[in-house]
Amino acid sequence: FCPNLHRNRLRVGTCKWQDKPASAKVHGYHGITLSPIAPTSACLHCIQERQSLFKPPVTVYDKYQSLSHRVHTYTPLSKSQASDQQLFHTTKKDMDSLVQHLHDPNSISYISQEAAAAIDELLMGPLGFSVDQLMELAGLSVASAIFEAYPVQANNRVLVICGPGNNGGDGLVAARHLHHFGYSLSVCYPKRTDKPLYHGLVTQLESLSIPFLLEDELPSILSSFDVVVDAIFGFSFRGQPRPPFDALIQKLVGLPNVVSVDIPSGWHVEEGDINGIGLHPDMLVSLTAPKLCARKFKGLHHFLGGRFVPPLIAEKFGLKLPPYPGTSQCVWIGKLPSIDVGSLRENYVGAVLLEEHLNADPFSQFKEWFEDAVAMGLPEPNAMTLATANKEGHPSARMVLLKGYDEHGFVWYTNYGSRKALELASNPWASIVFFWERLHRQARITGCVEKVSSEESDEYFHSRPRESQIGALVSAQSTVIAGRHVLDQAYEDLQSRYADKSIIIPRPDHWGGFRLQPEAFEFWQGRESRLHDRLTYTKEMAVDKSNWVIHRLAP
Ligand SMILES: [K+]
């Protein structure tokens, strides 16, 4: 199962467990006990347990086949990773459009206060929306965007400060969703609106035992929150903030990780901070369309939410808005940050690799990790870097796809005239490396390489799609060619030669498999503060050469 927090749904279908007994497994700090087949009450209990135990900084990996648990909206360099699922569900046109918006934020419309109010009226008048409906979607967008920018593991404690209007209502809704996403919520709502909609939202939060804090309680504890949501004023704000909100807004000035809903509170809706309030949030979630003041926003994260604008409104107001990826409720519209490569680092928190967890046999250990990578839905978990060297010791490395593994070794297929094949012919030693980034894991395997039997190559060759078979025939890999047309022409010729699908395409002699027979393995588990776990299996030091000897290496 997958507690698919961000997408507002939970997969509770039948679990797929590859070649494994129905067993519980402990990862890292917390054991999550998974029921073998139908994840019903036991799993729901796990989720509750996960939410209550899930204090930062802990990562728990789910071991069952699932959708990627992270869903993303193209946050460049966000702390989260772009999900392949999401990419696949986005059309090429939308992708192009998104990329264009990322590179040119001016391609998005910014609207005036008057236009925002007029859109509001249209939506809730002739277009048939109700306020609670829009508020629900707006609040969900805000919660989704926060989930993207401030992952729950590292930013668990969230305070939402709500104002007296609909912006405050968005905050109340967002608080509820954030609670369900696994955050620990507190709300400050000093001037409650006396309307059934707001009473309902407050009751919902109270039923989740979310504490409501008085504004007097805030000064001493504000810094204890990881994220503070400013849902005080939105597009109807005018003039100077009046008490008690003036003082409340001042408490947000200078705080890190402030998220403003629609407008940074106290800012003029069109001109920005002309009141000299000094609030400069880290993140802004514009709703429906960014307001003019958002042009002055200089924070790290700018998202657009409110995925409900019908084309009629976009046409009437000449709105240029980016497409939302996949099923996402928000889309990144910030400026691409300049990249300091040296500062790109991930702190690997969560899982551990201890000697007592390790299989005595490295092939079983690899199998377990490989299956974890598959179960996590990682893209191309079988992609590996293959490093070879020629007889002078000059190295070369490239990515290849693992096509099989067992106790005899690790197999991939290639062109026997390629650089790697030529290098292997003169120096059979090679190294392969798998990096499963989302699991913070790396597996390194070194050994001697030999060609697989021609029967094995034949079998694999004929299992490939016909187009790939033709591709293998076409490409004299690693040789210099005059241009792309050489390949296209040869491909076309062969396609017509083998147009009759009953003709078996012969495997060319220059194409086949290699098998690396391991002499050494290293399993690397990223840990906090660079104190990673590294456990090796080697043979050469073993007294009995058939046994593997395990050592721990300093990280
Ligand atoms: K606001």
XYZ file of C-alpha atoms and ligand atoms in Angstrom:
556
model
C 0.000 0.000 0.000
C 1.055 3.501 -0.367
C 0.131 6.347 1.917
C -0.034 8.580 -1.054
C -0.282 11.684 0.992
C -0.093 14.345 -1.570
C -2.653 13.109 -3.971
C -5.462 12.944 -1.553
C -6.030 9.297 -1.931
C -4.742 6.067 -0.597
C -4.116 2.966 -2.585
C -5.610 0.018 -0.783
C -5.616 -2.527 -3.565
C -3.958 -5.888 -3.457
C -0.286 -5.667 -2.720
C 2.184 -7.160 -5.084
C 5.104 -8.794 -3.403
C 7.714 -10.297 -5.588
C 9.071 -13.679 -4.533
C 8.800 -12.810 -0.920
C 7.056 -14.440 1.943
C 4.444 -12.486 3.787
C 6.688 -10.955 6.322
C 7.098 -7.857 8.323
C 10.195 -5.847 7.768
C 11.912 -3.264 9.859
C 13.511 -0.307 8.197
C 15.323 2.354 10.026
C 13.838 3.628 13.208
C 10.321 2.428 12.749
C 8.997 -0.913 11.847
C 5.973 -0.765 9.667
C 4.176 -4.026 9.769
C 2.560 -4.732 6.477
C -0.153 -7.230 5.998
C 0.674 -9.697 3.253
C -2.143 -9.349 0.809
C -5.067 -7.127 1.465
C -3.996 -4.022 3.311
C -7.130 -3.189 5.176
C -7.446 -2.319 8.809
C -3.900 -3.356 9.628
C -2.486 -0.938 7.098
C -4.800 1.840 8.059
C -3.588 1.318 11.565
C -0.047 1.597 10.243
C -0.832 4.909 8.706
C -2.205 6.206 11.956
C 0.838 4.852 13.693
C 2.997 6.439 11.072
C 1.343 9.782 11.559
C 1.631 9.712 15.290
C 5.179 8.401 15.295
C 6.276 10.248 12.284
C 8.324 12.909 13.906
C 11.122 14.417 11.913
C 13.640 13.490 10.840
C 12.580 10.019 9.860
C 11.975 8.437 6.507
C 10.025 5.253 6.286
C 10.161 3.262 3.138
C 7.144 1.342 2.037
C 8.013 -2.014 0.668
C 5.050 -2.828 -1.465
C 4.526 -2.141 -5.118
C 2.975 1.274 -5.248
C 2.787 4.496 -7.083
C 5.641 6.793 -6.313
C 4.773 8.374 -3.040
C 5.945 11.758 -4.118
C 4.084 13.746 -6.697
C 5.463 16.886 -8.089
C 4.858 19.970 -10.002
C 8.210 20.666 -11.520
C 9.644 22.465 -8.559
C 13.127 23.102 -9.844
C 15.665 22.014 -7.306
C 12.953 21.531 -4.770
C 13.781 19.421 -1.808
C 11.559 16.835 -3.360
C 12.125 14.923 -6.540
C 10.097 15.164 -9.686
C 7.972 12.115 -9.995
C 8.224 10.098 -13.107
C 4.626 9.043 -12.711
C 3.670 12.653 -12.877
C 5.858 13.280 -15.887
C 4.326 10.377 -17.705
C 0.857 11.662 -17.057
C 1.650 15.035 -18.514
C 1.323 15.507 -22.225
C 4.218 16.669 -24.334
C 2.359 19.922 -25.020
C 1.854 20.572 -21.323
C 5.475 19.728 -20.637
C 6.660 22.210 -23.242
C 4.342 24.812 -21.864
C 5.513 24.204 -18.310
C 9.117 24.428 -19.307
C 8.409 27.672 -21.145
C 6.799 29.119 -18.020
C 9.752 28.106 -15.918
C 12.102 29.944 -18.199
C 9.876 32.934 -18.751
C 7.711 33.857 -15.768
C 6.443 36.858 -17.775
C 4.427 34.481 -19.873
C 1.961 34.277 -16.956
C -0.772 36.867 -16.391
C -0.828 38.913 -13.222
C -4.219 40.389 -12.373
C -5.501 43.513 -10.664
C -7.562 43.617 -7.478
C -10.587 44.565 -9.532
C -10.135 41.629 -11.890
C -9.693 39.251 -8.932
C -12.988 40.422 -7.439
C -14.724 40.214 -10.819
C -13.483 36.643 -11.355
C -14.733 35.810 -7.875
C -18.162 37.143 -8.734
C -18.311 35.324 -12.030
C -17.269 32.037 -10.492
C -19.814 32.238 -7.732
C -22.544 33.678 -9.941
C -23.155 32.514 -13.466
C -20.525 29.818 -13.354
C -22.264 27.982 -10.561
C -19.526 27.587 -7.971
C -20.131 27.963 -4.267
C -17.742 29.637 -1.884
C -17.085 26.527 0.162
C -16.274 24.594 -2.978
C -13.701 27.131 -4.142
C -12.297 27.452 -0.657
C -11.854 23.703 -0.420
C -9.928 23.622 -3.687
C -7.886 26.672 -2.765
C -6.989 25.220 0.641
C -6.058 21.898 -0.921
C -3.786 23.713 -3.389
C -2.053 25.493 -0.560
C -1.551 22.270 1.376
C -0.267 20.496 -1.734
C 2.221 23.249 -2.479
C 3.479 23.184 1.109
C 3.911 19.436 0.881
C 6.115 19.972 -2.154
C 8.258 22.749 -0.820
C 8.496 21.671 2.825
C 8.545 17.880 2.987
C 6.691 16.563 5.972
C 9.645 14.623 7.356
C 11.734 17.703 7.884
C 9.045 20.343 8.456
C 6.496 18.703 10.644
C 5.237 21.538 12.825
C 3.016 23.980 10.990
C 1.168 27.018 12.295
C -1.624 28.523 10.220
C -2.670 32.071 11.023
C -6.120 32.852 9.688
C -7.658 36.225 8.960
C -11.313 37.236 9.024
C -12.213 36.642 5.354
C -12.000 33.959 2.727
C -8.201 34.011 2.803
C -8.526 32.876 6.424
C -10.992 30.218 5.257
C -8.407 28.923 2.791
C -6.025 28.655 5.730
C -8.525 26.616 7.772
C -9.033 24.215 4.869
C -5.283 23.955 4.236
C -4.741 23.145 7.923
C -7.116 20.192 7.675
C -5.419 18.803 4.563
C -1.973 19.318 6.037
C -3.037 17.367 9.088
C -4.071 14.490 6.855
C -0.781 14.773 4.966
C 1.011 14.007 8.232
C 1.960 17.449 9.549
C 1.427 18.491 13.129
C -0.856 21.517 13.015
C -1.695 24.506 15.173
C -4.064 27.273 14.168
C -4.391 30.861 15.271
C -7.756 32.346 14.317
C -8.297 35.474 16.359
C -11.350 37.028 14.635
C -13.677 34.197 13.805
C -16.263 34.766 11.122
C -19.744 34.041 12.337
C -21.007 32.044 9.377
C -21.935 28.349 9.114
C -19.129 27.682 6.615
C -16.481 28.907 9.072
C -18.096 27.226 12.076
C -17.949 24.003 10.092
C -14.285 24.432 9.213
C -13.397 25.137 12.843
C -15.393 22.131 14.055
C -13.598 19.930 11.543
C -10.231 21.048 12.869
C -11.333 20.639 16.481
C -12.464 17.107 15.714
C -8.908 16.388 14.608
C -7.666 17.732 17.955
C -5.831 20.560 16.241
C -5.045 23.177 18.871
C -6.265 26.755 18.394
C -3.748 29.174 19.871
C -4.502 32.650 21.132
C -2.526 35.430 19.534
C -0.968 36.246 22.954
C 0.481 32.756 23.024
C 2.318 33.228 19.780
C 5.407 35.351 20.457
C 7.153 32.857 22.684
C 6.562 29.829 20.485
C 6.607 31.120 16.925
C 10.128 29.936 16.271
C 9.177 26.415 17.310
C 7.233 25.978 14.074
C 8.904 24.712 10.935
C 6.441 26.488 8.651
C 4.077 29.385 9.337
C 1.195 29.926 6.960
C 0.003 33.477 6.481
C -3.687 33.208 5.598
C -4.537 36.589 7.052
C -5.481 38.812 4.118
C -6.078 38.083 0.481
C -7.130 40.121 -2.510
C -9.786 42.183 -0.669
C -7.283 43.786 1.681
C -7.153 47.587 1.643
C -5.282 50.277 3.573
C -3.182 49.537 6.644
C -3.676 46.385 8.705
C -5.821 47.024 11.755
C -5.476 45.323 15.164
C -4.991 42.587 16.045
C -3.616 41.698 12.612
C -1.070 44.514 12.460
C 0.814 43.046 15.414
C 0.330 39.496 14.166
C 1.826 40.294 10.767
C 4.787 41.959 12.480
C 5.491 38.674 14.231
C 5.974 37.056 10.841
C 8.503 39.613 9.668
C 11.945 38.043 9.447
C 10.717 34.514 10.167
C 11.982 31.785 7.847
C 9.563 29.507 6.002
C 6.572 31.819 5.956
C 4.032 30.773 3.336
C 1.622 33.456 2.194
C -1.720 32.468 0.766
C -2.565 34.513 -2.335
C -1.077 37.793 -1.058
C 1.643 38.493 1.507
C -0.561 39.975 4.220
C -0.396 43.705 4.541
C 0.846 44.135 0.993
C -1.090 46.316 -1.408
C -2.783 43.863 -3.764
C -1.236 45.545 -6.791
C 1.721 47.589 -5.594
C 3.293 45.247 -3.094
C 4.659 46.317 0.283
C 3.974 50.049 -0.027
C 2.941 50.136 3.635
C 6.468 49.152 4.620
C 5.148 46.145 6.536
C 8.347 44.248 5.867
C 6.794 40.821 5.391
C 8.790 38.870 2.811
C 7.526 35.315 2.755
C 9.652 32.404 1.640
C 6.771 31.040 -0.387
C 3.690 32.431 -2.083
C 0.755 30.372 -3.260
C -1.171 32.512 -5.729
C -4.754 31.398 -6.204
C -6.665 31.396 -9.482
C -4.116 33.764 -11.053
C -1.248 35.685 -9.454
C -2.152 39.193 -8.389
C -0.057 42.137 -9.552
C 1.819 42.395 -6.246
C 3.214 38.897 -6.855
C 5.617 40.462 -9.347
C 7.406 41.920 -6.310
C 7.642 38.555 -4.582
C 11.280 37.601 -4.135
C 10.951 34.431 -2.064
C 12.116 30.982 -3.009
C 8.885 29.242 -3.953
C 6.048 30.624 -6.026
C 3.171 28.286 -6.764
C -0.148 28.730 -8.465
C -3.162 26.913 -7.081
C -6.904 26.874 -7.600
C -7.251 24.434 -10.427
C -10.780 25.320 -11.318
C -10.562 28.255 -13.701
C -12.847 27.488 -16.644
C -11.705 28.559 -20.140
C -14.475 31.115 -20.225
C -12.801 33.116 -17.460
C -9.364 32.728 -18.969
C -10.711 34.072 -22.279
C -12.732 36.899 -20.770
C -9.802 38.172 -18.731
C -7.139 37.252 -21.260
C -5.438 35.060 -18.678
C -2.292 33.198 -19.605
C -1.885 30.443 -17.053
C 0.411 27.427 -17.000
C -1.042 23.928 -17.243
C -1.172 21.855 -14.083
C 0.833 18.669 -14.335
C -0.964 15.364 -13.989
C -3.454 15.403 -11.156
C -1.614 18.073 -9.208
C -3.448 20.851 -7.416
C -0.597 23.293 -7.752
C 2.051 24.258 -10.217
C 5.415 25.887 -9.690
C 5.605 29.324 -11.309
C 8.689 30.653 -9.551
C 11.828 31.895 -11.151
C 14.524 29.342 -11.735
C 17.022 29.813 -8.945
C 20.675 30.204 -9.767
C 22.397 26.989 -8.920
C 25.300 26.727 -6.526
C 26.386 23.203 -7.329
C 28.532 23.039 -4.229
C 25.500 23.577 -2.020
C 23.463 20.750 -3.512
C 23.392 18.163 -0.844
C 20.866 15.822 0.600
C 20.984 14.704 4.186
C 20.239 11.002 4.101
C 17.914 10.401 6.974
C 16.020 7.293 7.878
C 17.099 3.848 6.852
C 20.124 2.032 8.219
C 22.201 -0.916 7.065
C 23.486 -2.929 9.977
C 25.396 -6.172 9.946
C 22.493 -7.998 11.547
C 20.217 -7.009 8.640
C 22.588 -8.280 6.036
C 22.156 -11.513 4.103
C 25.142 -13.852 4.324
C 25.023 -14.100 0.573
C 25.620 -10.890 -1.426
C 23.431 -12.054 -4.299
C 20.473 -12.329 -1.931
C 21.358 -8.929 -0.527
C 21.391 -7.454 -4.013
C 18.093 -9.140 -4.815
C 16.518 -7.621 -1.743
C 17.724 -4.121 -2.542
C 16.845 -4.429 -6.190
C 13.316 -5.507 -5.299
C 13.030 -2.581 -2.925
C 13.967 -0.254 -5.773
C 11.362 -1.876 -8.002
C 8.723 -1.768 -5.275
C 9.405 1.925 -4.710
C 8.555 2.544 -8.342
C 11.987 4.031 -9.039
C 12.559 4.807 -12.697
C 14.822 2.262 -14.369
C 15.980 0.551 -11.195
C 18.116 -1.673 -13.430
C 20.134 1.252 -14.806
C 23.757 0.909 -13.796
C 27.020 2.646 -14.489
C 29.445 0.254 -16.120
C 33.101 1.187 -15.776
C 35.722 -0.520 -17.910
C 39.342 0.266 -18.683
C 41.597 -0.516 -21.607
C 44.838 -2.389 -21.173
C 46.732 0.852 -20.482
C 44.368 1.420 -17.581
C 42.498 4.334 -19.159
C 38.965 4.138 -17.830
C 35.596 4.818 -19.413
C 32.113 4.618 -17.933
C 28.559 4.719 -19.205
C 25.043 3.777 -18.188
C 23.713 0.410 -19.309
C 20.673 -1.620 -18.345
C 20.990 -4.774 -16.329
C 19.088 -7.528 -18.098
C 19.486 -10.386 -15.686
C 21.199 -11.461 -12.509
C 21.635 -14.633 -10.524
C 24.392 -16.347 -8.577
C 26.432 -16.586 -11.799
C 26.596 -12.870 -12.317
C 25.122 -9.708 -13.770
C 24.194 -9.615 -17.429
C 23.775 -6.798 -19.954
C 23.706 -6.719 -23.747
C 25.554 -4.507 -26.135
C 27.415 -4.264 -29.393
C 30.558 -6.383 -29.395
C 32.279 -3.683 -31.439
C 31.532 -0.926 -28.894
C 34.228 0.755 -26.846
C 33.255 -1.126 -23.705
C 33.395 -4.430 -25.541
C 36.813 -3.644 -27.000
C 38.087 -2.619 -23.584
C 36.686 -5.765 -22.014
C 38.401 -7.824 -24.683
C 41.760 -6.464 -23.578
C 40.989 -6.098 -19.872
C 38.092 -8.179 -18.540
C 37.858 -6.342 -15.186
C 34.882 -4.080 -14.766
C 32.774 -2.413 -12.141
C 29.042 -1.748 -12.062
C 27.271 0.724 -9.806
C 23.570 1.081 -9.068
C 22.377 4.287 -7.436
C 18.855 4.177 -6.070
C 18.592 7.764 -5.120
C 15.232 7.730 -3.387
C 16.338 4.898 -1.147
C 19.684 6.598 -0.505
C 21.349 3.392 -1.585
C 24.186 2.402 -3.799
C 25.403 -1.069 -4.769
C 28.875 -1.490 -6.261
C 29.973 -4.730 -7.804
C 33.376 -5.536 -9.248
C 34.460 -8.601 -11.127
C 35.604 -10.265 -14.255
C 33.508 -10.140 -17.405
C 32.931 -12.756 -20.050
C 30.568 -13.045 -22.983
C 27.363 -14.949 -22.373
C 26.678 -17.978 -24.566
C 25.344 -17.297 -28.060
C 22.177 -19.227 -27.117
C 21.605 -16.832 -24.229
C 22.181 -13.826 -26.490
C 19.859 -15.280 -29.131
C 17.147 -15.840 -26.605
C 17.359 -12.327 -25.252
C 17.713 -10.757 -28.705
C 14.499 -12.344 -29.878
C 12.646 -11.310 -26.750
C 13.275 -7.646 -27.583
C 10.752 -5.518 -29.473
C 11.253 -5.848 -33.233
C 12.213 -2.165 -33.464
C 15.034 -2.695 -30.961
C 16.216 -5.726 -32.895
C 16.425 -3.611 -36.045
C 18.142 -0.882 -34.044
C 20.859 -3.353 -33.030
C 21.406 -4.232 -36.651
C 21.595 -0.606 -37.700
C 24.068 0.750 -35.217
C 27.773 0.143 -35.582
C 28.100 1.355 -32.013
C 30.829 3.832 -31.121
C 31.920 4.416 -34.718
C 31.855 7.922 -36.174
C 28.934 8.489 -38.567
C 28.256 11.302 -41.017
C 24.956 12.306 -39.415
C 21.637 11.186 -38.005
C 20.417 10.442 -41.547
C 22.794 7.474 -41.761
C 20.902 5.749 -38.946
C 17.462 6.799 -40.146
C 18.156 5.549 -43.664
C 19.563 2.222 -42.507
C 16.648 1.791 -40.115
C 14.132 2.457 -42.853
C 15.854 -0.004 -45.219
C 15.849 -2.737 -42.620
C 12.276 -2.023 -41.633
C 11.148 -2.643 -45.173
C 13.369 -5.712 -45.449
C 11.733 -7.161 -42.331
C 8.263 -5.748 -42.912
C 6.897 -9.272 -42.993
C 6.623 -10.031 -39.273
C 6.952 -13.762 -39.878
C 10.583 -13.289 -40.900
C 12.782 -13.830 -37.899
C 15.434 -11.146 -37.655
C 18.765 -12.877 -37.154
C 20.858 -11.705 -34.235
C 23.933 -10.055 -35.698
C 27.235 -11.573 -34.624
C 28.359 -8.183 -33.386
C 25.622 -8.038 -30.761
C 25.323 -10.028 -27.550
C 25.592 -10.216 -23.809
C 28.259 -9.905 -21.160
C 28.238 -11.343 -17.676
C 30.136 -9.815 -14.791
C 31.084 -12.453 -12.237
C 31.420 -10.630 -8.950
C 34.553 -10.723 -6.867
C 33.421 -7.988 -4.531
C 30.242 -6.178 -3.518
C 29.699 -3.026 -1.552
C 26.304 -1.997 -0.216
C 26.095 1.656 0.721
C 23.279 3.142 2.725
C 23.278 6.931 3.032
C 23.023 8.070 6.655
C 22.810 11.323 8.518
C 25.776 13.703 8.655
C 27.662 11.704 6.029
C 28.152 8.809 8.459
C 26.967 6.311 5.902
C 26.832 2.548 6.281
C 29.190 0.693 3.977
C 29.315 -3.070 4.060
C 31.467 -5.078 1.714
C 31.558 -8.692 0.675
C 34.857 -9.984 -0.605
C 36.143 -13.363 -1.509
C 39.879 -13.042 -1.728
C 40.402 -12.791 2.019
C 38.128 -15.707 2.785
C 39.844 -18.791 4.101
C 37.304 -20.885 2.320
C 37.110 -19.204 -1.088
C 33.478 -20.170 -1.508
C 32.497 -18.035 1.471
C 31.982 -14.322 1.401
C 33.611 -12.240 4.080
C 31.749 -9.152 5.278
C 33.515 -5.999 6.408
C 32.334 -2.580 7.437
C 34.168 0.350 5.857
C 34.441 3.838 7.259
C 32.210 6.172 5.205
K -2.224 36.021 2.908
